[in-house]
mmCIF file of C-alpha atoms in Angstrom:
data_model
loop_
_atom_site.group_PDB
_atom_site.id
_atom_site.type_symbol
_atom_site.label_atom_id
_atom_site.label_comp_id
_atom_site.label_asym_id
_atom_site.label_seq_id
_atom_site.Cartn_x
_atom_site.Cartn_y
_atom_site.Cartn_z
ATOM 1 C CA PHE A 1 15.636 4.998 -13.285
ATOM 2 C CA TRP A 2 16.536 2.948 -10.247
ATOM 3 C CA GLY A 3 16.649 5.126 -7.011
ATOM 4 C CA ASP A 4 17.625 4.495 -3.262
ATOM 5 C CA HIS A 5 16.011 1.636 -1.128
ATOM 6 C CA GLY A 6 13.010 2.442 1.358
ATOM 7 C CA TRP A 7 12.894 3.854 4.925
ATOM 8 C CA HIS A 8 11.176 2.704 8.559
ATOM 9 C CA LEU A 9 8.986 5.890 8.637
ATOM 10 C CA SER A 10 7.329 4.161 11.873
ATOM 11 C CA GLU A 11 6.741 1.132 10.771
ATOM 12 C CA LYS A 12 7.247 -1.436 13.245
ATOM 13 C CA GLY A 13 8.448 1.038 15.656
ATOM 14 C CA MET A 14 11.378 1.802 13.683
ATOM 15 C CA TRP A 15 12.814 5.157 12.170
ATOM 16 C CA ALA A 16 15.478 3.510 10.032
ATOM 17 C CA LYS A 17 17.078 2.894 6.688
ATOM 18 C CA GLY A 18 18.396 -0.131 6.991
ATOM 19 C CA THR A 19 16.929 -3.296 7.908
ATOM 20 C CA LEU A 20 16.236 -6.181 6.278
ATOM 21 C CA PHE A 21 12.721 -5.489 6.297
ATOM 22 C CA GLU A 22 10.515 -4.727 2.833
ATOM 23 C CA VAL A 23 9.952 -1.040 3.559
ATOM 24 C CA SER A 24 13.916 -0.992 3.601
ATOM 25 C CA ALA A 25 14.796 -3.396 1.352
ATOM 26 C CA ARG A 26 12.842 -2.582 -1.405
ATOM 27 C CA GLY A 27 13.612 0.591 -3.637
ATOM 28 C CA PRO A 28 12.147 1.499 -7.328
ATOM 29 C CA MET A 29 13.139 0.683 -10.557
ATOM 30 C CA ILE A 30 11.871 1.554 -14.049
ATOM 31 C CA ILE A 31 13.774 0.517 -17.698
ATOM 32 C CA ALA A 32 12.528 1.544 -20.584
ATOM 33 C CA ASP A 33 13.131 0.289 -23.704
ATOM 34 C CA PRO A 34 11.289 2.328 -26.278
ATOM 35 C CA ARG A 35 12.400 -0.815 -29.014
ATOM 36 C CA ARG A 36 11.270 -3.366 -27.310
ATOM 37 C CA LYS A 37 7.055 -4.006 -27.548
ATOM 38 C CA SER A 38 6.314 -4.968 -24.160
ATOM 39 C CA ALA A 39 7.439 -1.269 -23.605
ATOM 40 C CA GLY A 40 5.579 0.056 -20.927
ATOM 41 C CA ARG A 41 4.327 -2.895 -19.023
ATOM 42 C CA ALA A 42 5.347 -3.585 -15.410
ATOM 43 C CA SER A 43 6.966 -7.467 -14.987
ATOM 44 C CA PRO A 44 5.916 -8.525 -11.761
ATOM 45 C CA ARG A 45 9.114 -10.345 -10.889
ATOM 46 C CA THR A 46 11.897 -9.935 -8.225
ATOM 47 C CA VAL A 47 15.104 -8.751 -9.857
ATOM 48 C CA GLN A 48 17.792 -6.537 -7.746
ATOM 49 C CA TYR A 49 19.545 -3.419 -8.627
ATOM 50 C CA LEU A 50 22.734 -6.013 -9.328
ATOM 51 C CA ASP A 51 21.262 -6.698 -12.762
ATOM 52 C CA MET A 52 21.588 -3.214 -13.448
ATOM 53 C CA TYR A 53 25.261 -2.939 -14.853
ATOM 54 C CA PRO A 54 24.726 -6.797 -16.732
ATOM 55 C CA THR A 55 21.022 -5.406 -18.482
ATOM 56 C CA LEU A 56 22.819 -2.859 -19.321
ATOM 57 C CA ALA A 57 26.181 -4.187 -20.895
ATOM 58 C CA ASP A 58 23.405 -6.561 -22.857
ATOM 59 C CA LEU A 59 21.259 -4.143 -24.329
ATOM 60 C CA CYS A 60 24.594 -1.864 -25.406
ATOM 61 C CA GLY A 61 26.391 -5.511 -27.032
ATOM 62 C CA LEU A 62 29.325 -4.865 -24.656
ATOM 63 C CA PRO A 63 31.362 -7.880 -23.168
ATOM 64 C CA ARG A 64 29.894 -9.237 -19.578
ATOM 65 C CA PRO A 65 33.136 -9.042 -17.752
ATOM 66 C CA LYS A 66 33.678 -12.455 -15.854
ATOM 67 C CA GLN A 67 33.349 -11.805 -12.527
ATOM 68 C CA LEU A 68 30.435 -9.845 -13.135
ATOM 69 C CA GLU A 69 26.825 -10.586 -10.481
ATOM 70 C CA GLY A 70 23.743 -10.029 -11.476
ATOM 71 C CA THR A 71 21.757 -11.487 -14.436
ATOM 72 C CA SER A 72 21.519 -9.183 -17.472
ATOM 73 C CA LEU A 73 17.178 -8.449 -17.285
ATOM 74 C CA ARG A 74 16.304 -8.641 -21.058
ATOM 75 C CA PRO A 75 13.777 -11.865 -21.335
ATOM 76 C CA LEU A 76 11.666 -9.341 -18.934
ATOM 77 C CA LEU A 77 12.530 -6.517 -20.834
ATOM 78 C CA GLU A 78 10.861 -7.907 -23.651
ATOM 79 C CA ASN A 79 8.209 -10.622 -21.974
ATOM 80 C CA PRO A 80 7.537 -9.068 -18.789
ATOM 81 C CA ASP A 81 5.859 -12.310 -17.711
ATOM 82 C CA ALA A 82 8.251 -14.704 -18.293
ATOM 83 C CA PRO A 83 9.453 -17.379 -16.073
ATOM 84 C CA TRP A 84 11.996 -16.066 -13.588
ATOM 85 C CA ASP A 85 13.563 -18.177 -10.132
ATOM 86 C CA ARG A 86 16.071 -15.399 -9.130
ATOM 87 C CA PRO A 87 15.511 -14.422 -5.801
ATOM 88 C CA ALA A 88 17.149 -10.484 -4.841
ATOM 89 C CA TYR A 89 19.172 -10.334 -1.630
ATOM 90 C CA THR A 90 19.696 -7.850 0.519
ATOM 91 C CA VAL A 91 22.882 -7.733 3.331
ATOM 92 C CA GLN A 92 23.032 -5.984 6.665
ATOM 93 C CA VAL A 93 26.124 -5.809 9.014
ATOM 94 C CA ARG A 94 25.093 -5.479 12.920
ATOM 95 C CA GLY A 95 28.119 -4.964 14.678
ATOM 96 C CA TRP A 96 30.611 -8.355 14.604
ATOM 97 C CA PHE A 97 27.092 -10.120 12.627
ATOM 98 C CA ILE A 98 25.710 -10.092 9.196
ATOM 99 C CA GLY A 99 22.276 -10.008 8.626
ATOM 100 C CA ARG A 100 21.437 -11.852 4.916
ATOM 101 C CA SER A 101 17.751 -11.792 3.096
ATOM 102 C CA VAL A 102 16.614 -13.429 -0.183
ATOM 103 C CA ARG A 103 13.188 -12.599 -1.532
ATOM 104 C CA THR A 104 11.195 -14.363 -4.241
ATOM 105 C CA GLU A 105 7.889 -13.503 -5.312
ATOM 106 C CA ARG A 106 6.368 -15.080 -2.284
ATOM 107 C CA TRP A 107 8.882 -15.595 0.260
ATOM 108 C CA ARG A 108 11.531 -13.041 2.316
ATOM 109 C CA TYR A 109 13.862 -15.225 4.393
ATOM 110 C CA THR A 110 16.219 -13.425 6.639
ATOM 111 C CA GLU A 111 18.985 -15.040 8.751
ATOM 112 C CA TRP A 112 21.065 -12.464 11.308
ATOM 113 C CA ASP A 113 24.338 -14.341 12.067
ATOM 114 C CA GLU A 114 23.774 -17.492 10.249
ATOM 115 C CA GLY A 115 20.743 -18.232 12.313
ATOM 116 C CA ARG A 116 22.414 -17.988 15.426
ATOM 117 C CA ARG A 117 20.644 -14.576 16.598
ATOM 118 C CA GLY A 118 17.396 -15.335 14.644
ATOM 119 C CA ALA A 119 15.519 -15.919 11.584
ATOM 120 C CA ALA A 120 12.442 -15.149 9.887
ATOM 121 C CA LEU A 121 9.807 -15.736 7.016
ATOM 122 C CA TYR A 122 7.076 -13.828 5.655
ATOM 123 C CA ASP A 123 4.804 -15.099 2.909
ATOM 124 C CA HIS A 124 3.685 -11.924 0.698
ATOM 125 C CA ASP A 125 0.878 -13.744 -0.487
ATOM 126 C CA ALA A 126 -0.742 -13.647 2.956
ATOM 127 C CA ASP A 127 0.888 -11.054 4.561
ATOM 128 C CA PRO A 128 2.742 -8.458 2.826
ATOM 129 C CA HIS A 129 3.957 -5.958 5.493
ATOM 130 C CA GLU A 130 5.267 -8.596 6.778
ATOM 131 C CA MET A 131 3.892 -8.707 10.123
ATOM 132 C CA ARG A 132 3.409 -12.658 11.156
ATOM 133 C CA ASN A 133 7.012 -14.626 11.302
ATOM 134 C CA LEU A 134 6.946 -18.258 9.969
ATOM 135 C CA ALA A 135 10.149 -19.153 10.778
ATOM 136 C CA ALA A 136 9.583 -21.842 13.251
ATOM 137 C CA ASP A 137 6.495 -23.180 12.094
ATOM 138 C CA PRO A 138 6.742 -26.680 11.048
ATOM 139 C CA LYS A 139 4.428 -26.451 8.337
ATOM 140 C CA HIS A 140 6.795 -23.675 6.545
ATOM 141 C CA ALA A 141 10.232 -26.122 7.023
ATOM 142 C CA ALA A 142 10.663 -27.000 3.324
ATOM 143 C CA SER A 143 10.596 -23.105 2.060
ATOM 144 C CA VAL A 144 12.539 -22.255 5.295
ATOM 145 C CA ALA A 145 15.221 -25.011 3.449
ATOM 146 C CA GLN A 146 15.041 -24.059 0.509
ATOM 147 C CA LEU A 147 15.488 -20.656 1.463
ATOM 148 C CA ARG A 148 18.205 -20.912 3.437
ATOM 149 C CA LYS A 149 20.042 -22.940 0.724
ATOM 150 C CA PHE A 150 19.805 -19.649 -1.822
ATOM 151 C CA LEU A 151 21.438 -18.429 1.482
ATOM 152 C CA ARG A 152 24.099 -20.540 1.754
ATOM 153 C CA GLU A 153 24.763 -21.073 -1.767
ATOM 154 C CA GLY A 154 24.040 -17.572 -3.069
ATOM 155 C CA PRO A 155 26.237 -14.177 -4.128
ATOM 156 C CA VAL A 156 25.543 -13.247 0.078
ATOM 157 C CA SER A 157 26.695 -16.406 1.225
ATOM 158 C CA LYS A 158 30.378 -15.226 1.418
ATOM 159 C CA ASN A 159 31.695 -13.360 4.992
ATOM 160 C CA ILE A 160 32.452 -9.451 4.557
ATOM 161 C CA LEU A 161 33.362 -8.668 7.799
ATOM 162 C CA PRO A 162 37.034 -8.943 8.533
ATOM 163 C CA PRO A 163 38.123 -11.184 11.377
ATOM 164 C CA LYS A 164 37.861 -9.558 15.222
ATOM 165 C CA ALA A 165 40.445 -8.982 16.943
ATOM 166 C CA ASN A 166 42.346 -10.977 20.037
#
């Protein structure tokens, strides 16, 4: 079971669906395989819908297409607390620029137009409602650098917009 992503119901003054805040980017996902010893247990790991096809192919014993993005969640179905270092990504288009967000278990980092139109860092351990932007705080420079690298090298690193007309 998985569903559509969230919707702002006045959080942050918005009545909107397409934002890069947690309330909009997060959505439900339930995978139940009664054959697993861990059936019925939740996993605290950060995953993304992009992982559904590889997971279903893996569970069905089907070959994985080479160009397929995402990762099988089978290790988490076998052990919901298994180590997992894969972030989740969200992309939002605003006119002629893109916002990209990367979410780890602790952090959400967002850049608009590769940071030229702003950046945001939220610590979900201390600030689960994303009220305090830490991106400009020098104490968090190492976290920003690591998360920026995820954005530059991850699956959302490619420009998805057509070139501007002259």
